[in-house]
mmCIF file of C-alpha atoms in Angstrom:
data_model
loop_
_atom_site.group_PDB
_atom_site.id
_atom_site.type_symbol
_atom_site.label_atom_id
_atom_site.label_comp_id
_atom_site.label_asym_id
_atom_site.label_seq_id
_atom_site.Cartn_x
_atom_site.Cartn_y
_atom_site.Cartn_z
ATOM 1 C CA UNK Z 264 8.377 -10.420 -59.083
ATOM 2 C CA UNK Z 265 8.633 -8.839 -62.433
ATOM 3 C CA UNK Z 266 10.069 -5.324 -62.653
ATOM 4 C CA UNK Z 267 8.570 -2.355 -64.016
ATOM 5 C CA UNK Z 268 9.267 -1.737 -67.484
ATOM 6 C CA UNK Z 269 11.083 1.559 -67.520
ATOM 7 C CA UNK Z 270 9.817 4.479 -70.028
ATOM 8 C CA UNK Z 271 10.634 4.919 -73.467
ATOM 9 C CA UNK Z 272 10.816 0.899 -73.569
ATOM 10 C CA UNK Z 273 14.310 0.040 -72.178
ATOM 11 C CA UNK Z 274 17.476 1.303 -70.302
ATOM 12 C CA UNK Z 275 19.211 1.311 -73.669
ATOM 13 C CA UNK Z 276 16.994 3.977 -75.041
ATOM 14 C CA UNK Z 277 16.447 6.153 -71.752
ATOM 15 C CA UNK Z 278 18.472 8.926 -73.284
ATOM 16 C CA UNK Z 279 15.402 9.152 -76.214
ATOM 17 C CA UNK Z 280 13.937 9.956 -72.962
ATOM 18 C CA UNK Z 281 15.890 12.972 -72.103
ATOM 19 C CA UNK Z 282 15.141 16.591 -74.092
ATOM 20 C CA UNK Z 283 18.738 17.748 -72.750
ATOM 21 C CA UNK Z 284 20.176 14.720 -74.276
ATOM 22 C CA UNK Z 285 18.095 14.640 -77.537
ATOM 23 C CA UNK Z 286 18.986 18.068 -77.866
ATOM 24 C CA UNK Z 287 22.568 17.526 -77.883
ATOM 25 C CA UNK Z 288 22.204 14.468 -80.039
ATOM 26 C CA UNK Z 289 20.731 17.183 -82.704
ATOM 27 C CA UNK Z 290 23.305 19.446 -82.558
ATOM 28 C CA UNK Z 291 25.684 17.163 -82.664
ATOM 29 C CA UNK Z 292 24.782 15.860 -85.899
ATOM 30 C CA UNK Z 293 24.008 19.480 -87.203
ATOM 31 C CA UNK Z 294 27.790 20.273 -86.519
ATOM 32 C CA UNK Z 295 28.902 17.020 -87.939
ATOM 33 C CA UNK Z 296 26.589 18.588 -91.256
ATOM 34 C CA UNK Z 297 27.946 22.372 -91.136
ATOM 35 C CA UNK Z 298 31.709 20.316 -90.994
ATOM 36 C CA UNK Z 299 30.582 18.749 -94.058
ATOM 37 C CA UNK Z 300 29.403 22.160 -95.800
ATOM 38 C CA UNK Z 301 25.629 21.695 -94.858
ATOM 39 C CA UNK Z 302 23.595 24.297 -93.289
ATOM 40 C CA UNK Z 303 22.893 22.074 -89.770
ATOM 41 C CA UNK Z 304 20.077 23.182 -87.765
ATOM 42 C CA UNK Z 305 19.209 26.183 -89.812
ATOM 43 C CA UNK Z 306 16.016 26.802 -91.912
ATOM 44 C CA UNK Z 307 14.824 27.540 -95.308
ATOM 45 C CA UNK Z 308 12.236 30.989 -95.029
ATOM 46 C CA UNK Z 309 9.112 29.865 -95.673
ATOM 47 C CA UNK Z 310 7.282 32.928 -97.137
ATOM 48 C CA UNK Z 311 10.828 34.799 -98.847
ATOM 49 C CA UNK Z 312 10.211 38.082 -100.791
ATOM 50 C CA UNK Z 313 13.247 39.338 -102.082
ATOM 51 C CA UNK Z 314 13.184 37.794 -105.643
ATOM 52 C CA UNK Z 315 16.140 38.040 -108.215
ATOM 53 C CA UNK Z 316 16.532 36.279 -112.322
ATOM 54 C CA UNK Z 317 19.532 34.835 -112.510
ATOM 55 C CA UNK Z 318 20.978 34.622 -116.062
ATOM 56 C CA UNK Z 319 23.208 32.586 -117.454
ATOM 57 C CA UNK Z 320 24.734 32.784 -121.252
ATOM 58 C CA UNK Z 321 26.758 30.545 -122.689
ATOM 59 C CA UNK Z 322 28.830 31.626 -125.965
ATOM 60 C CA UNK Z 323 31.173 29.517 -128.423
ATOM 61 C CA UNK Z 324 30.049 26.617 -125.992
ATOM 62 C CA UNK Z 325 32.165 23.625 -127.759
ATOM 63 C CA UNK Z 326 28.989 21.682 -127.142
ATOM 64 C CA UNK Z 327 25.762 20.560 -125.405
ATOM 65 C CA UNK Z 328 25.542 20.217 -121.166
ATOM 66 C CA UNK Z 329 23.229 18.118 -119.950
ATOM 67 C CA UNK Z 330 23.708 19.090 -116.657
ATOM 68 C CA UNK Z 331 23.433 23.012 -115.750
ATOM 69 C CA UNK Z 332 22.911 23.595 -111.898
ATOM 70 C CA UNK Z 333 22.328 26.859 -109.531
ATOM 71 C CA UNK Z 334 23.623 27.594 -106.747
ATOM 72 C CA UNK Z 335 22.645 30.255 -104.050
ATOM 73 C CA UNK Z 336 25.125 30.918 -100.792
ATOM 74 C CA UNK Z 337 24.311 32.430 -98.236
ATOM 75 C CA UNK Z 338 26.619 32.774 -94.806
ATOM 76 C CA UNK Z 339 26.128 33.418 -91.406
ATOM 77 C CA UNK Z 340 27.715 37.123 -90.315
ATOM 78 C CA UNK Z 341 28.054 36.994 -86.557
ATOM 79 C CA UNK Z 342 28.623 33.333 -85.741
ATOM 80 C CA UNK Z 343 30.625 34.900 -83.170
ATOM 81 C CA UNK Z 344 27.104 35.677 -81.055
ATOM 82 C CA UNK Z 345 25.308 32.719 -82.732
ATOM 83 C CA UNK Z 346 27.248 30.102 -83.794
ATOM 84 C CA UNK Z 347 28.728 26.526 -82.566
ATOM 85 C CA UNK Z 348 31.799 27.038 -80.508
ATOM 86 C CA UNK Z 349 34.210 24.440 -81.290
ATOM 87 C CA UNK Z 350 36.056 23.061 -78.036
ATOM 88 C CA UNK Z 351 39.786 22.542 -78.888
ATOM 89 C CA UNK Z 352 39.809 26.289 -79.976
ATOM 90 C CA UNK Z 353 37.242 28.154 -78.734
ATOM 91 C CA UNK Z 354 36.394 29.640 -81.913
ATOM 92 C CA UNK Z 355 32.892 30.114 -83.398
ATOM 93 C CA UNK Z 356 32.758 27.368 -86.347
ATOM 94 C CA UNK Z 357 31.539 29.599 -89.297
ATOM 95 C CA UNK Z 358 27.986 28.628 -90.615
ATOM 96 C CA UNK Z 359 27.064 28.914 -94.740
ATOM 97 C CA UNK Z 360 24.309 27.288 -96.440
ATOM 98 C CA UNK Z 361 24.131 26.376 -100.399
ATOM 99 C CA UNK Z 362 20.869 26.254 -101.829
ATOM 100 C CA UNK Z 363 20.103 24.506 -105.133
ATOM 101 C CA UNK Z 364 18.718 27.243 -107.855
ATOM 102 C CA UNK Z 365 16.624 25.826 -110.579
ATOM 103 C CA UNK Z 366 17.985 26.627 -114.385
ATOM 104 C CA UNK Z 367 15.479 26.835 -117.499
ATOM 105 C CA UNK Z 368 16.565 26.705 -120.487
ATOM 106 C CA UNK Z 369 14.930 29.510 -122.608
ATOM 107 C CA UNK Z 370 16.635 29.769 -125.599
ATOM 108 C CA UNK Z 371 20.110 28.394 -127.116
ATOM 109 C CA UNK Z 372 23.168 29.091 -124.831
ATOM 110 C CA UNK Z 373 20.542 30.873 -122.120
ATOM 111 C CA UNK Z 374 19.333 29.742 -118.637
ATOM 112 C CA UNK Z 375 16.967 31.244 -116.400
ATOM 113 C CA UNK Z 376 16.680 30.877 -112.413
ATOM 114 C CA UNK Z 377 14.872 32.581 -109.245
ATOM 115 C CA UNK Z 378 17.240 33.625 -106.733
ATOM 116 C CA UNK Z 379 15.901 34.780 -103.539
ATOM 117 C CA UNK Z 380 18.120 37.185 -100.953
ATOM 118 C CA UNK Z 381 16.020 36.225 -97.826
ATOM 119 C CA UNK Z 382 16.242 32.400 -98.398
ATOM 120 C CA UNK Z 383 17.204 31.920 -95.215
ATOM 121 C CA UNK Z 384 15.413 31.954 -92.101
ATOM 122 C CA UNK Z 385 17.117 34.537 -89.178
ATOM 123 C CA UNK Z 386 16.949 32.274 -86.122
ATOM 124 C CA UNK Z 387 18.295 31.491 -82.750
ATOM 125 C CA UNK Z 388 19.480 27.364 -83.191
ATOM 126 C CA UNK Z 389 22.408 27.143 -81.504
ATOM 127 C CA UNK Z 390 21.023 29.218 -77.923
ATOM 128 C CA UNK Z 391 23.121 31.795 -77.939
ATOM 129 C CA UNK Z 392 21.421 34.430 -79.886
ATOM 130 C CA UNK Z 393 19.803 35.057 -83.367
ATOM 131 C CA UNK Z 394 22.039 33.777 -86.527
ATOM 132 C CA UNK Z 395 21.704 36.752 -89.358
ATOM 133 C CA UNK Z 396 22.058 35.402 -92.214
ATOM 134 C CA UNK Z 397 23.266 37.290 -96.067
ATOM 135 C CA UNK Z 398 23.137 36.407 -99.077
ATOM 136 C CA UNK Z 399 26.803 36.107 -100.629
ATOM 137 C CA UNK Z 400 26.459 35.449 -104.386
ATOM 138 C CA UNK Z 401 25.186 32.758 -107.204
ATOM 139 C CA UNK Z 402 26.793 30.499 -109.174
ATOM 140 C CA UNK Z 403 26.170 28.046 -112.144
ATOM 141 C CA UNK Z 404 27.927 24.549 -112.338
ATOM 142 C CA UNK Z 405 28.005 22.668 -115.918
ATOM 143 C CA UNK Z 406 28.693 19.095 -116.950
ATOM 144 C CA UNK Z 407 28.389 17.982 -120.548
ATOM 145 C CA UNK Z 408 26.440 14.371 -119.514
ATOM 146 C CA UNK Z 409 27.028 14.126 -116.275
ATOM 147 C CA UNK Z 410 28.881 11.223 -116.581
ATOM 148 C CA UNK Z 411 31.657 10.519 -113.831
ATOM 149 C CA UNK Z 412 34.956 12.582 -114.452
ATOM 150 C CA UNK Z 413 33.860 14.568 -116.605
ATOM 151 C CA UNK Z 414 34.408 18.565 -116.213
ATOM 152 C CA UNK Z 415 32.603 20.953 -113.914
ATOM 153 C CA UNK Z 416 32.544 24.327 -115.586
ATOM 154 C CA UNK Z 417 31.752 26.761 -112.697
ATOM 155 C CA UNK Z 418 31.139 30.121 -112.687
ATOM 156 C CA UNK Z 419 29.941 32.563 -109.372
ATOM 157 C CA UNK Z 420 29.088 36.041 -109.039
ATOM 158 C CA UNK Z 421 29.046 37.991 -105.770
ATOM 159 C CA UNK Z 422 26.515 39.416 -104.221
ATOM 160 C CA UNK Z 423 27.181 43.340 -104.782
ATOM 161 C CA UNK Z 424 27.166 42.650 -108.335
ATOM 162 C CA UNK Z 425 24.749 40.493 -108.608
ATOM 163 C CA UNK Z 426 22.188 42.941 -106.633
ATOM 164 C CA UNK Z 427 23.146 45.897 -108.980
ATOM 165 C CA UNK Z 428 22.442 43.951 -111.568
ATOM 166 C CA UNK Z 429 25.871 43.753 -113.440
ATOM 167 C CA UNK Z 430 27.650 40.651 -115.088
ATOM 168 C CA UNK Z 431 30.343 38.367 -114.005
ATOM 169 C CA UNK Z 432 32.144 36.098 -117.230
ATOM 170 C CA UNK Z 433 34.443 33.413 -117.049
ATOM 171 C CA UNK Z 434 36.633 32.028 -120.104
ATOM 172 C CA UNK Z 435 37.143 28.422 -120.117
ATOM 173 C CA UNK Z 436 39.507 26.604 -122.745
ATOM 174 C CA UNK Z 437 37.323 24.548 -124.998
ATOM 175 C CA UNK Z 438 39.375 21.619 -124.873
ATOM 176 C CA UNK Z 439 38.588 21.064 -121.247
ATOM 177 C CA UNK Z 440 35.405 19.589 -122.978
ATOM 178 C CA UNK Z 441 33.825 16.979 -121.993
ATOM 179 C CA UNK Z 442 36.933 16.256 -120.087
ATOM 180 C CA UNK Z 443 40.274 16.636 -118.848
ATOM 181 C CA UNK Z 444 42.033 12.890 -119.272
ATOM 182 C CA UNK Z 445 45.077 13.837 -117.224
ATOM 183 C CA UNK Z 446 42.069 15.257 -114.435
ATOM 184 C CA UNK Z 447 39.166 13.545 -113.868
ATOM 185 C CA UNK Z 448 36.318 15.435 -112.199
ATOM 186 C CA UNK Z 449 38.313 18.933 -112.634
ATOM 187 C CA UNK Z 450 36.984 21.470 -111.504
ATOM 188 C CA UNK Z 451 37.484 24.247 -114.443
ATOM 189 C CA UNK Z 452 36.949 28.081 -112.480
ATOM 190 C CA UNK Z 453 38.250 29.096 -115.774
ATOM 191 C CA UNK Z 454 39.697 33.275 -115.836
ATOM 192 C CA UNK Z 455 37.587 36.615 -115.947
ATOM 193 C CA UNK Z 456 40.623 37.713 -118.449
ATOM 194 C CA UNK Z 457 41.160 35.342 -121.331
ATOM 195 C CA UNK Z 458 44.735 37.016 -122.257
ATOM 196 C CA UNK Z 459 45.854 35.049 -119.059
ATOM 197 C CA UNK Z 460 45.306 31.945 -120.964
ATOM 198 C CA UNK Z 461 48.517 30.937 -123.131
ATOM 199 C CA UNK Z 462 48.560 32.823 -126.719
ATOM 200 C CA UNK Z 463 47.312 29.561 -128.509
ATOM 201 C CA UNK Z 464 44.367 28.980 -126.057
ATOM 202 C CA UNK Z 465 42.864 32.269 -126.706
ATOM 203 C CA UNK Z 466 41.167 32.017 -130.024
ATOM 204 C CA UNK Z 467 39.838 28.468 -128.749
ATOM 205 C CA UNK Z 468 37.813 29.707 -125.580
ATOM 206 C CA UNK Z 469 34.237 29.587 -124.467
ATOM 207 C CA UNK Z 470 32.315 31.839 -122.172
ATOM 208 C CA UNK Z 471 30.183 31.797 -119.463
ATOM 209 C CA UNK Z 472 28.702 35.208 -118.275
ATOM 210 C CA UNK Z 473 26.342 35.395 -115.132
ATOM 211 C CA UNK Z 474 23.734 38.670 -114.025
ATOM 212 C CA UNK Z 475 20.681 39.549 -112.442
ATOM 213 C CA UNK Z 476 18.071 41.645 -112.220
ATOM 214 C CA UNK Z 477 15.242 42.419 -109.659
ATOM 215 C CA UNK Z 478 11.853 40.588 -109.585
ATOM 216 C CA UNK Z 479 9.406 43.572 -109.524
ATOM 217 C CA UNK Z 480 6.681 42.302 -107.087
#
């Protein structure tokens, strides 16, 4: 006498079955993502509103980039009330989401992006309580080709700032351009003070200067 086939096709996949158990499947792997730097269960808001141009000048640039990326952060402020607790410490893991801003090129040594405040969507994904999310600055990342070890100029301005609309620049030595030999892949946060570079560096520098200003909807 044959046996009944069980639901969801087989023993092996009787957890699929389960809602508890799919559930904890998905937050599993959203932890495993918010470990990696990824935003895990949380979502993008659909219909956002709060619009900023993000503005990005390059001067004495020692030559072209190919690659010029945004880069929007936003973080979770009270993952205390609705974020993963992690087990071996009982602390709330802390939650932060980077979302990719499009840069246009408008003119020589300019780029142009939308940044919006309320990119993220205030939820409860974890079940214990609504995550509020803020905005916590913009950045820019630059390559000259893109090609494997070469230097990543980046640049970041905080939110305050950025919301009153002022201007954050970063000096970077020119030589660091298209690459650092002894470094590959360097990451060049370069100095908001170009006196702290050594005396012969200074007259061979290159500039980076981020700002915003509201979209008026």
């Amino acid at each position: 006498m044959r046996h009944k086939m069980i639901p969801c096709l087989a023993l092996l996949l009787l957890t699929a079955c389960n809602p508890e158990t799919a559930m904890n499947q998905e937050r599993a792997a959203a932890e495993a993502d918010v470990a990696q730097g990824g935003r895990g269960l949380a979502k993008l808001n659909p219909s956002p509103r709060k619009a900023y141009e993000l503005v990005l000048r390059l001067k004495d640039a020692p030559g072209d980039f190919a690659v010029v990326e945004g880069v929007a952060q936003y973080d979770v402020t009270n993952e205390d009330q609705c974020g993963h607790i992690e087990p071996a410490t009982g602390t709330a893991a802390r939650i932060t989401s980077q979302e990719p801003v499009e840069l246009r090129k408008v003119a020589d040594g300019e780029y142009r992006g939308t940044v919006y405040l309320d990119r993220m969507l205030d939820e409860d994904y974890y079940g214990r309580g609504v995550c509020k999310w803020e905005f916590s600055g913009a950045g820019a990342m630059l390559k000259a080709t893109g090609a494997e070890g070469e230097t990543r100029f980046l640049s970041f301005i905080e939110a305050a700032p950025f919301v009153k609309g002022e201007t954050e620049t970063r000096h970077y030595p020119r030589a660091d351009y298209p690459r650092v030999n002894e470094i590959p892949d360097y990451g060049a946060s370069g100095q908001e003070d170009p006196t702290k570079f050594r005396p012969e560096l200074q007259n061979a520098l290159f500039s980076a200067t981020l700002e915003a200003g509201e979209v008026r909807q």
